GROMACS .gro file of C-alpha atoms in nm:
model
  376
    1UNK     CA    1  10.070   7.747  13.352
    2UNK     CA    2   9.903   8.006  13.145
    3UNK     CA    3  10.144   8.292  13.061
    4UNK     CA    4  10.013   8.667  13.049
    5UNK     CA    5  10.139   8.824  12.727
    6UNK     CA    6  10.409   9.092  12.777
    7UNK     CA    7  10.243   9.282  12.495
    8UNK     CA    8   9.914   9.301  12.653
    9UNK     CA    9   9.673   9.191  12.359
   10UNK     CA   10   9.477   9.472  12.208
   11UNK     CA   11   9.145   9.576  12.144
   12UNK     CA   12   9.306   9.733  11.851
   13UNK     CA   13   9.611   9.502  11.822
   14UNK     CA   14   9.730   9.638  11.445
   15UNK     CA   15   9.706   9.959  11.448
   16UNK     CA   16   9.799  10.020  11.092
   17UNK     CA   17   9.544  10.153  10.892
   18UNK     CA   18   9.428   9.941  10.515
   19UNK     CA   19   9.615  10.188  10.340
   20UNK     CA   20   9.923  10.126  10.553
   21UNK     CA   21   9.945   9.779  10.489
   22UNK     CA   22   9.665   9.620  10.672
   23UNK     CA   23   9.417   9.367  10.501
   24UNK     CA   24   9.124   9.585  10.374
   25UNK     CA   25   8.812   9.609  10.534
   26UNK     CA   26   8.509   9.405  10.428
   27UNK     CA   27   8.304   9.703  10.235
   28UNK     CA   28   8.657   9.724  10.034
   29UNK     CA   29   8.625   9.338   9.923
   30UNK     CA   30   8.227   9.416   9.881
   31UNK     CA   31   8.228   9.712   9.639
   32UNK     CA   32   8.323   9.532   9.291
   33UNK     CA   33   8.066   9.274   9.355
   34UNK     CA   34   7.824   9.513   9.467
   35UNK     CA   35   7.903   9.746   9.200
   36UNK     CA   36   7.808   9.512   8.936
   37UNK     CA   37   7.480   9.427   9.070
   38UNK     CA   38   7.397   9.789   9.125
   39UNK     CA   39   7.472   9.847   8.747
   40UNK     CA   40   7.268   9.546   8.642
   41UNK     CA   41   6.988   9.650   8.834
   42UNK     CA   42   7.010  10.010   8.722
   43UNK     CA   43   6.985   9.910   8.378
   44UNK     CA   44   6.712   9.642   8.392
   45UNK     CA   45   6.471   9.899   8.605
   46UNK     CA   46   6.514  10.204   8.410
   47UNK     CA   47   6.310  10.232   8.068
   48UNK     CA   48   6.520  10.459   7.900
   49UNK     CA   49   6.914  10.342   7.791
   50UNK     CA   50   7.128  10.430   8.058
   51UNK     CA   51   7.508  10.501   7.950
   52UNK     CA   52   7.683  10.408   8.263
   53UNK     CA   53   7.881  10.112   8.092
   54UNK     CA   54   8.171  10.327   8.200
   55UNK     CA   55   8.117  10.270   8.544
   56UNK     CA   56   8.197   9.883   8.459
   57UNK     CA   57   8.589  10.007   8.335
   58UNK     CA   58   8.641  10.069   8.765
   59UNK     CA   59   8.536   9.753   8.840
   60UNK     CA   60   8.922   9.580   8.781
   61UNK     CA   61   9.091   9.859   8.952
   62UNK     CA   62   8.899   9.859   9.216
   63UNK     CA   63   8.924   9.431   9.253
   64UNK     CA   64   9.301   9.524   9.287
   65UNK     CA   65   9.255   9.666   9.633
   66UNK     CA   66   9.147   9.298   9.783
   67UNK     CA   67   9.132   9.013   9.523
   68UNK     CA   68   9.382   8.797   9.371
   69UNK     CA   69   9.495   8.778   8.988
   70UNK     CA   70   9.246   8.486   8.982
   71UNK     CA   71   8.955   8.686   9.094
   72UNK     CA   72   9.027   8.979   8.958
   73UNK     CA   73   9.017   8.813   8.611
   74UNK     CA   74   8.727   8.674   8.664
   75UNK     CA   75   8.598   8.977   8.749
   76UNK     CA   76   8.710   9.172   8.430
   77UNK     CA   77   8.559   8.899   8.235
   78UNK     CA   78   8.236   8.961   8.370
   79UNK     CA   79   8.276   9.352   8.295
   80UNK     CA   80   8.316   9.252   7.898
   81UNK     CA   81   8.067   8.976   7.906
   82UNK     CA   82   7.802   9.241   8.074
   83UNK     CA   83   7.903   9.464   7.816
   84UNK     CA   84   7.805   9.253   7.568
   85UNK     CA   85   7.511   9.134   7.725
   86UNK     CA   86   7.170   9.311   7.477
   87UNK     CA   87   6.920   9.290   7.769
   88UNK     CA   88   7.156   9.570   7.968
   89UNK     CA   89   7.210   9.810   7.739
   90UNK     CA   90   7.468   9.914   7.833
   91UNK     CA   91   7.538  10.149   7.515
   92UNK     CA   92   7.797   9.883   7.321
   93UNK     CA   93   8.094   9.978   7.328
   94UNK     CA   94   8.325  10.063   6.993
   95UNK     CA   95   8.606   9.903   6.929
   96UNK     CA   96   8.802  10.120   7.125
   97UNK     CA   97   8.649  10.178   7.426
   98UNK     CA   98   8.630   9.785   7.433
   99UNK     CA   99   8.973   9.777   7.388
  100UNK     CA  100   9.033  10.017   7.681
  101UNK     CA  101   8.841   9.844   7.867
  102UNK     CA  102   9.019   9.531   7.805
  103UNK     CA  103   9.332   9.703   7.826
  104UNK     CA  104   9.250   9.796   8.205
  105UNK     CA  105   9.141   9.431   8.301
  106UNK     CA  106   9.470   9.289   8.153
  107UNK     CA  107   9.634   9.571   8.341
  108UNK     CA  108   9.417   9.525   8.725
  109UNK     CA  109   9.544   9.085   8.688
  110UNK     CA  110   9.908   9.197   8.679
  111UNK     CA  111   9.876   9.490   8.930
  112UNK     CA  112   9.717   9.224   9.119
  113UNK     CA  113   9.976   8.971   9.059
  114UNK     CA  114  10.217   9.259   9.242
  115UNK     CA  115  10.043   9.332   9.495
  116UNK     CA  116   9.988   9.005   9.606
  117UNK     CA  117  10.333   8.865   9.595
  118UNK     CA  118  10.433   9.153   9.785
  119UNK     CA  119  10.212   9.174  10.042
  120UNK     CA  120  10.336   8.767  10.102
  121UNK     CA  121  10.663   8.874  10.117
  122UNK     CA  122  10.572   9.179  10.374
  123UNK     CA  123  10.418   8.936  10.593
  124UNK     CA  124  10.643   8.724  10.605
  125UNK     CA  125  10.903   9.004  10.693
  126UNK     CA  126  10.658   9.104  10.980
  127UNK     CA  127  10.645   8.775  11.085
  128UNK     CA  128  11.015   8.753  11.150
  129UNK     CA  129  11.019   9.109  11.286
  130UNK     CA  130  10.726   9.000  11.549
  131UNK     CA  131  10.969   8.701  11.646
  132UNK     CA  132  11.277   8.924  11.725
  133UNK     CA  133  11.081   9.139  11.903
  134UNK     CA  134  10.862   8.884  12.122
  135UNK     CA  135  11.242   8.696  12.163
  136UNK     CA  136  11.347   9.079  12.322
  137UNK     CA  137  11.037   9.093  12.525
  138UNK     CA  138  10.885   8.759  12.547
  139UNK     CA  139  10.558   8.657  12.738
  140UNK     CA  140  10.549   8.772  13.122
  141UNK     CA  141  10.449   8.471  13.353
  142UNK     CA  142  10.102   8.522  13.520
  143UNK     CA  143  10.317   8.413  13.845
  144UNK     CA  144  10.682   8.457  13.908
  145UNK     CA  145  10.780   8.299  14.260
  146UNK     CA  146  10.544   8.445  14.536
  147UNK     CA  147  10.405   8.693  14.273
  148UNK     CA  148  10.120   8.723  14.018
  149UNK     CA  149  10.190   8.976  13.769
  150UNK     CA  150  10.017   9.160  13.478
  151UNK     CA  151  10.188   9.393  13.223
  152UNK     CA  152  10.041   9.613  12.932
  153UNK     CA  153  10.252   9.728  12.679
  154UNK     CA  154  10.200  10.023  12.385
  155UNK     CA  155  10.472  10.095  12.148
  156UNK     CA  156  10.447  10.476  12.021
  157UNK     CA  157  10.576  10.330  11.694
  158UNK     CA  158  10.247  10.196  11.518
  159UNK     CA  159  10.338   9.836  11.356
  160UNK     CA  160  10.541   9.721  11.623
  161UNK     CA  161  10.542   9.533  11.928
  162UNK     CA  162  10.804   9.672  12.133
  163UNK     CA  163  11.018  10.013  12.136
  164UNK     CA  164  11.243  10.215  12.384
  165UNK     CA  165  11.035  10.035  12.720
  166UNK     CA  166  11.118   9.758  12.902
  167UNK     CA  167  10.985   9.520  13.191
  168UNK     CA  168  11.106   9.183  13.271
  169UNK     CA  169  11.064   8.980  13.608
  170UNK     CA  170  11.293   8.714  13.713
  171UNK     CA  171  11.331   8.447  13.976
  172UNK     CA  172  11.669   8.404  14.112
  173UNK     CA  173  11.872   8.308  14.386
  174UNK     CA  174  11.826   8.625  14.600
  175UNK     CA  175  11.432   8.682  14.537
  176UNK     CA  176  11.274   8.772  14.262
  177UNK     CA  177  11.370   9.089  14.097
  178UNK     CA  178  11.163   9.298  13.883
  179UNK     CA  179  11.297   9.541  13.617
  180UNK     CA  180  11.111   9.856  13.423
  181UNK     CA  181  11.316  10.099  13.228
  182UNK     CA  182  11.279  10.330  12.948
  183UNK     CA  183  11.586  10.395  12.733
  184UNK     CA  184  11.699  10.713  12.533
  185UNK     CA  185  11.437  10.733  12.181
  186UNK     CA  186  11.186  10.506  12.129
  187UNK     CA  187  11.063  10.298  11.830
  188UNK     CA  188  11.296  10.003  11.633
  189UNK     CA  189  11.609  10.218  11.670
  190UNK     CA  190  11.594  10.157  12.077
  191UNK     CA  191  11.532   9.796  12.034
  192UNK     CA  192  11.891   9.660  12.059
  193UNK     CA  193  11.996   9.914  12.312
  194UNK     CA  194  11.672   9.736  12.515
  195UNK     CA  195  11.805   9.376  12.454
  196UNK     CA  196  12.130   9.455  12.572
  197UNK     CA  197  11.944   9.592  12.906
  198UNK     CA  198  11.743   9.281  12.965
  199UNK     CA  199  12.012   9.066  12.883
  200UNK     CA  200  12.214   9.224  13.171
  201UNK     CA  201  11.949   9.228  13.368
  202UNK     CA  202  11.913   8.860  13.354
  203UNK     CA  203  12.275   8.762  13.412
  204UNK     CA  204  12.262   9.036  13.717
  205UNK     CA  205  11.949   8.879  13.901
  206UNK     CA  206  12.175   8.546  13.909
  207UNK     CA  207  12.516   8.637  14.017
  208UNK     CA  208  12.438   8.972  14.194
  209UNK     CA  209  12.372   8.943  14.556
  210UNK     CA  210  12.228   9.297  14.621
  211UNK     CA  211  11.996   9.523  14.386
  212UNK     CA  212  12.268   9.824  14.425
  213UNK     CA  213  12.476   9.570  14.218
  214UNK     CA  214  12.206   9.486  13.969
  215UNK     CA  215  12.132   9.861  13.863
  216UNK     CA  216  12.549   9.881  13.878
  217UNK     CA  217  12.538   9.625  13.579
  218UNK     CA  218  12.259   9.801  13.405
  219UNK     CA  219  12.509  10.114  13.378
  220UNK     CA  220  12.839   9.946  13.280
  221UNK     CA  221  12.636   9.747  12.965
  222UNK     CA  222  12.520  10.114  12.880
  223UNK     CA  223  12.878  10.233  12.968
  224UNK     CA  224  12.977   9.959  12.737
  225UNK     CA  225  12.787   9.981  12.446
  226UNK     CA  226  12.798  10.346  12.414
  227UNK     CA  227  13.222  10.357  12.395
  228UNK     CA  228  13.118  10.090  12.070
  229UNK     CA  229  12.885  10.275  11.881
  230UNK     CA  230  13.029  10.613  11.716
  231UNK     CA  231  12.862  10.902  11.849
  232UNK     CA  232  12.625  10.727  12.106
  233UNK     CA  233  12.546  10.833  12.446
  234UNK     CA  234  12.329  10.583  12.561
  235UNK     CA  235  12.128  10.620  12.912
  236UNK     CA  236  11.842  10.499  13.034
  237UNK     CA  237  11.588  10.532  13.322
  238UNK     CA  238  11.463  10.238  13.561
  239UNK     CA  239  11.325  10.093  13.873
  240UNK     CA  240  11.429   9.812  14.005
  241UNK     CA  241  11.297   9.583  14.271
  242UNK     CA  242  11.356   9.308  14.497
  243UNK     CA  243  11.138   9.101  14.691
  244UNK     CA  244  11.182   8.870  14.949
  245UNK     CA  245  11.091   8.513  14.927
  246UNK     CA  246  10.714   8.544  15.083
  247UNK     CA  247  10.647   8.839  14.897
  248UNK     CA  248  10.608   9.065  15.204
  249UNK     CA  249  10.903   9.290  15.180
  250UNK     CA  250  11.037   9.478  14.874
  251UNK     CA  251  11.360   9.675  14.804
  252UNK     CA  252  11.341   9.967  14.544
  253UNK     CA  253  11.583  10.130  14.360
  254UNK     CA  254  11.456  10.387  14.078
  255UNK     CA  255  11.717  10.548  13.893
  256UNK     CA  256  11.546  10.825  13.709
  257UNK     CA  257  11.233  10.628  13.668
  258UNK     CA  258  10.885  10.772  13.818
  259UNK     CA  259  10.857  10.533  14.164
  260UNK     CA  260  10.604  10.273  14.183
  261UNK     CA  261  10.280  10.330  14.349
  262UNK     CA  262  10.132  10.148  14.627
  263UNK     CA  263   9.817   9.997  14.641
  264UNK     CA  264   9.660   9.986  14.959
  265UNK     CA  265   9.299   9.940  14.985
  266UNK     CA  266   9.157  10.228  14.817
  267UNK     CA  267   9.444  10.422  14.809
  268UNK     CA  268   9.718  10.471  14.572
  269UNK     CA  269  10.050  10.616  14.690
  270UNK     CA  270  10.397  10.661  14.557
  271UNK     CA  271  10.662  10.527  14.708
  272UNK     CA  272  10.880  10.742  14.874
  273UNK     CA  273  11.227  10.645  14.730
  274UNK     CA  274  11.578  10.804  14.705
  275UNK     CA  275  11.613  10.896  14.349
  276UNK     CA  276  11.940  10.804  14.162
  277UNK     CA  277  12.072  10.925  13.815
  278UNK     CA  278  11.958  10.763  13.493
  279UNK     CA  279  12.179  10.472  13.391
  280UNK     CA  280  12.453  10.484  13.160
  281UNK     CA  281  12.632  10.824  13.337
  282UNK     CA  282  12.938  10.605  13.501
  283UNK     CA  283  12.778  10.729  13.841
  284UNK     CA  284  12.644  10.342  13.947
  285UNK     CA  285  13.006  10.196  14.008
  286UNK     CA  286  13.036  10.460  14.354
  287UNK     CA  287  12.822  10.237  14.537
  288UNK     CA  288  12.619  10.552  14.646
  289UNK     CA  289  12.304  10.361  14.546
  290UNK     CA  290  12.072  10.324  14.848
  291UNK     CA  291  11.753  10.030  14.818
  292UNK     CA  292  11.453  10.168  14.985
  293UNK     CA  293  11.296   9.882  15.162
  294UNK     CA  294  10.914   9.871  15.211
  295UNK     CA  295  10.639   9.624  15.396
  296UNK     CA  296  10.414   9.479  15.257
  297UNK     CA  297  10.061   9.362  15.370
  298UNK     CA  298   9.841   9.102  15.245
  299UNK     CA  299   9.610   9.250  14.965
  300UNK     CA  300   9.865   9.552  14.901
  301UNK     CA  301   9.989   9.553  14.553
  302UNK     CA  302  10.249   9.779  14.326
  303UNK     CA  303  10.179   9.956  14.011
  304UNK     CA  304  10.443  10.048  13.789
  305UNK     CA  305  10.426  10.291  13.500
  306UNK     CA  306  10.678  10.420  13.260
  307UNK     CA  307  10.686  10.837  13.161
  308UNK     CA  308  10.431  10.773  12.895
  309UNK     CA  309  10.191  10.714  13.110
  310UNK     CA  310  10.271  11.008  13.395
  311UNK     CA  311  10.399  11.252  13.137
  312UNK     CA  312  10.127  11.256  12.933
  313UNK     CA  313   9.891  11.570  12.891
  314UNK     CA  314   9.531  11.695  12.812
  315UNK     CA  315   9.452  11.939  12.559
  316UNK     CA  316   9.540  12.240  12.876
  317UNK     CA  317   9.889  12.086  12.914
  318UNK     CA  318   9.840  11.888  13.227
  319UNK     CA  319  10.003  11.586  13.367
  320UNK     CA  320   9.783  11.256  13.377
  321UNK     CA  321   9.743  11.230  13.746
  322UNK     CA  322   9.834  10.840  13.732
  323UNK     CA  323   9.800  10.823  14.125
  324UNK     CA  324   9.418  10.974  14.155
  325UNK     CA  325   9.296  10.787  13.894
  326UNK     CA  326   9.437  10.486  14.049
  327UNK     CA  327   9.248  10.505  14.364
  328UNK     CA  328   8.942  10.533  14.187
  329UNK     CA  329   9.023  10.188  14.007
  330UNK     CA  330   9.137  10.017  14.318
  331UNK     CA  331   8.872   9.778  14.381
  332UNK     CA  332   8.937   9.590  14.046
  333UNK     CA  333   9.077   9.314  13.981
  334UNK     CA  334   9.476   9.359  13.933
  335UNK     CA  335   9.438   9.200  13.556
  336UNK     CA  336   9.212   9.427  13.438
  337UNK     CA  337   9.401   9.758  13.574
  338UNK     CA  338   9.671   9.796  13.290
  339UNK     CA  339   9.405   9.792  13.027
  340UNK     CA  340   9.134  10.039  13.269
  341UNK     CA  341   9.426  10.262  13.339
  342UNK     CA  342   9.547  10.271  12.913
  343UNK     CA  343   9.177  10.346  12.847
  344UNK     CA  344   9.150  10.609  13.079
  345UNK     CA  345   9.479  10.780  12.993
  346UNK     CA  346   9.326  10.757  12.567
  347UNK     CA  347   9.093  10.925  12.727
  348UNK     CA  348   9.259  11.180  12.851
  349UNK     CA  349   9.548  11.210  12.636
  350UNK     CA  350   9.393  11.067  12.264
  351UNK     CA  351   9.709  11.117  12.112
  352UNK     CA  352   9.959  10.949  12.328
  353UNK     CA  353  10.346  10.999  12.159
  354UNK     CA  354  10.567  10.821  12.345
  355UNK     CA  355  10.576  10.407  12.446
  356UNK     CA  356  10.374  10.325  12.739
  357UNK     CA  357  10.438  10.081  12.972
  358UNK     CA  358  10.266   9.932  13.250
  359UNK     CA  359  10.296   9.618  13.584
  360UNK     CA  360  10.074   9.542  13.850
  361UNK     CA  361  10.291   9.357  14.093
  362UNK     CA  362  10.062   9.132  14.306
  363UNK     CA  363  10.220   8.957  14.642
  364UNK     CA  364  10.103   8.631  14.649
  365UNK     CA  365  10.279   8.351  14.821
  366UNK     CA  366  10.227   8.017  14.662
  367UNK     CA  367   9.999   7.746  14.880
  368UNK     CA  368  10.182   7.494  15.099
  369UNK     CA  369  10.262   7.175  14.911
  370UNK     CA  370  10.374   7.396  14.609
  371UNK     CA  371  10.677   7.342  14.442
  372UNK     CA  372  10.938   7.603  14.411
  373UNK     CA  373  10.942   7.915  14.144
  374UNK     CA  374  10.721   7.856  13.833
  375UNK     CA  375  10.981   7.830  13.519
  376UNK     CA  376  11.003   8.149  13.255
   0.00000   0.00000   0.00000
């Protein structure tokens, strides 16, 4: 079975810029190359002696940026050779602007020597940093029991994959229970506080018999981990749901988290929910939290969306109105709304701050002859 990356894959999946740490763009690789042919053929059309030999000395420094020591040897070799070389004339150099120049090529192989060692060794750190985080949020199933489900996921800290959100969807013994939250901060410092959240979550949607429960656990692992850390006061807002085994009723319990929106033909409503505190306030154990219960009806289908995505503003300080712009996109196809609905909201909002998260829940009850809940 194909799985749907949690992540969402991006258009623009590293966002880093070249001088952040990203490989360099092609022109980057192109200009030392390019530079020496421009010289050569500056110097072979003209008819007088052109002194631009010096423009040869940038050559190394500029290989640095994208070549190995190998290459970027080479290429200083070629910058003394075409100095030498009587058909350029390339106003010879003395012995000590020769020797700068050779200075600078010696200099641009062990710069490059650096650079290149490092950059292995920060890749290979990001590779083990992309592995803890995909083990935190790992790939969402296309289909989870008698749904189909699609998530999109942007991290307000640029170079990594996940931050203060969270989704996760789980078959269990009572239904299949769905979780989005967003804890306190975003960014690598919210990371463990969101493992320790999903990893309740999944011990909760297989020994919990009602969702009250569930979101109960939620708050004592917050509870928990708070009276640990010195001077933490962790908390977190969620939704929760529940649905039943053909997909055609859900239970909802949001505790602090904008409810999720119902799709139904070409209109997009919210679901009207009772609210409960954020988790991680003690308040859960009271056994005050109600489930809303909705029906469901073929074709209907539930959009989730974290406060980056309803929070966010325009240049005059307005909301993103999530739910209008949702009823405009209802006749596509529920894969393609995360990434409409992120491109709409850049749109709106170009400078989006905080992690945004997105699900489209889609009831779909598995053909007859089909065998029980897909593994994840």
């Amino acid at each position: 079975m194909r799985k749907v990356p949690a992540l969402s894959p991006r258009r623009d999946e590293d966002r880093r810029s070249w001088l952040s740490g990203a490989p360099p763009p092609r022109w980057v690789r192109v200009l030392p190359p390019a530079l020496v042919v421009a010289i050569c053929a500056a110097t072979l059309l003209s008819h007088e002696p052109l002194e631009i030999g010096f423009l040869l000395g940038a050559i190394p420094p500029l290989a640095v940026l994208s070549y190995g020591p190998l290459a970027t040897a080479v290429l200083g070799g070629v910058v003394i050779a075409l100095l030498h070389t009587p058909a350029l004339q390339l106003d010879r150099p003395g012995d000590a602007d020769l020797l700068t120049i050779v200075f600078v090529a010696v200099l641009s192989v062990f710069v490059s020597f650096v650079r290149s060692h490092r950059d292995a060794q920060l890749g290979l750190e990001r590779t083990v940093a992309e592995a803890a985080q995909r083990a935190v949020a790992p790939p969402l199933p296309e289909r989870v029991g008698a749904l189909r489900c699609t998530g999109l996921y942007r991290a307000a800290q640029r170079g990594t994959l996940v931050g203060g959100d969270f989704f996760d969807v789980r078959d269990g013994p009572f239904g299949v229970r769905v979780v989005m939250g967003d804890v306190q901060g975003h960014g690598l410092a919210a990371v463990s506080t969101v493992a320790s959240l999903l990893g309740a979550f999944r011990e909760a949607v297989l020994d919990r018999p009602d969702l009250a429960s569930v979101a109960g656990r939620l708050d004592r692992r917050l509870l928990v981990d708070s009276a640990d850390a010195r001077h933490a006061e962790l908390f977190a807002t969620a939704a929760l749901l529940e649905f039943s085994a053909d997909a055609l009723e859900v239970r909802v319990v949001v505790c602090g988290n904008p409810p999720p929106l119902l799709l139904r033909g070409a209109h997009a409503t919210e679901l009207e929910v009772s609210p409960w505190t954020p988790l991680g306030l003690g308040l859960a154990d009271a056994g005050a939290i109600e489930a809303c219960t909705v029906a469901l009806r073929p074709g209907d289908r539930l959009f989730l969306a974290s406060d980056g995505v309803v929070e966010a503003r325009d240049a005059g300080g307005a909301f993103y109105p999530l739910a209008e712009r949702l009823s405009t996109l209802a006749g596509e196809e529920s894969a393609a709304l995360p990434d409409l609905v992120w491109a709409d909201l850049v749109r709106f909002c170009p400078d989006v701050q905080d992690d945004v998260t997105m699900l489209v829940l889609t009831p779909s009850p598995p053909a007859p002859g089909m065998r029980g809940p897909v593994p994840h």
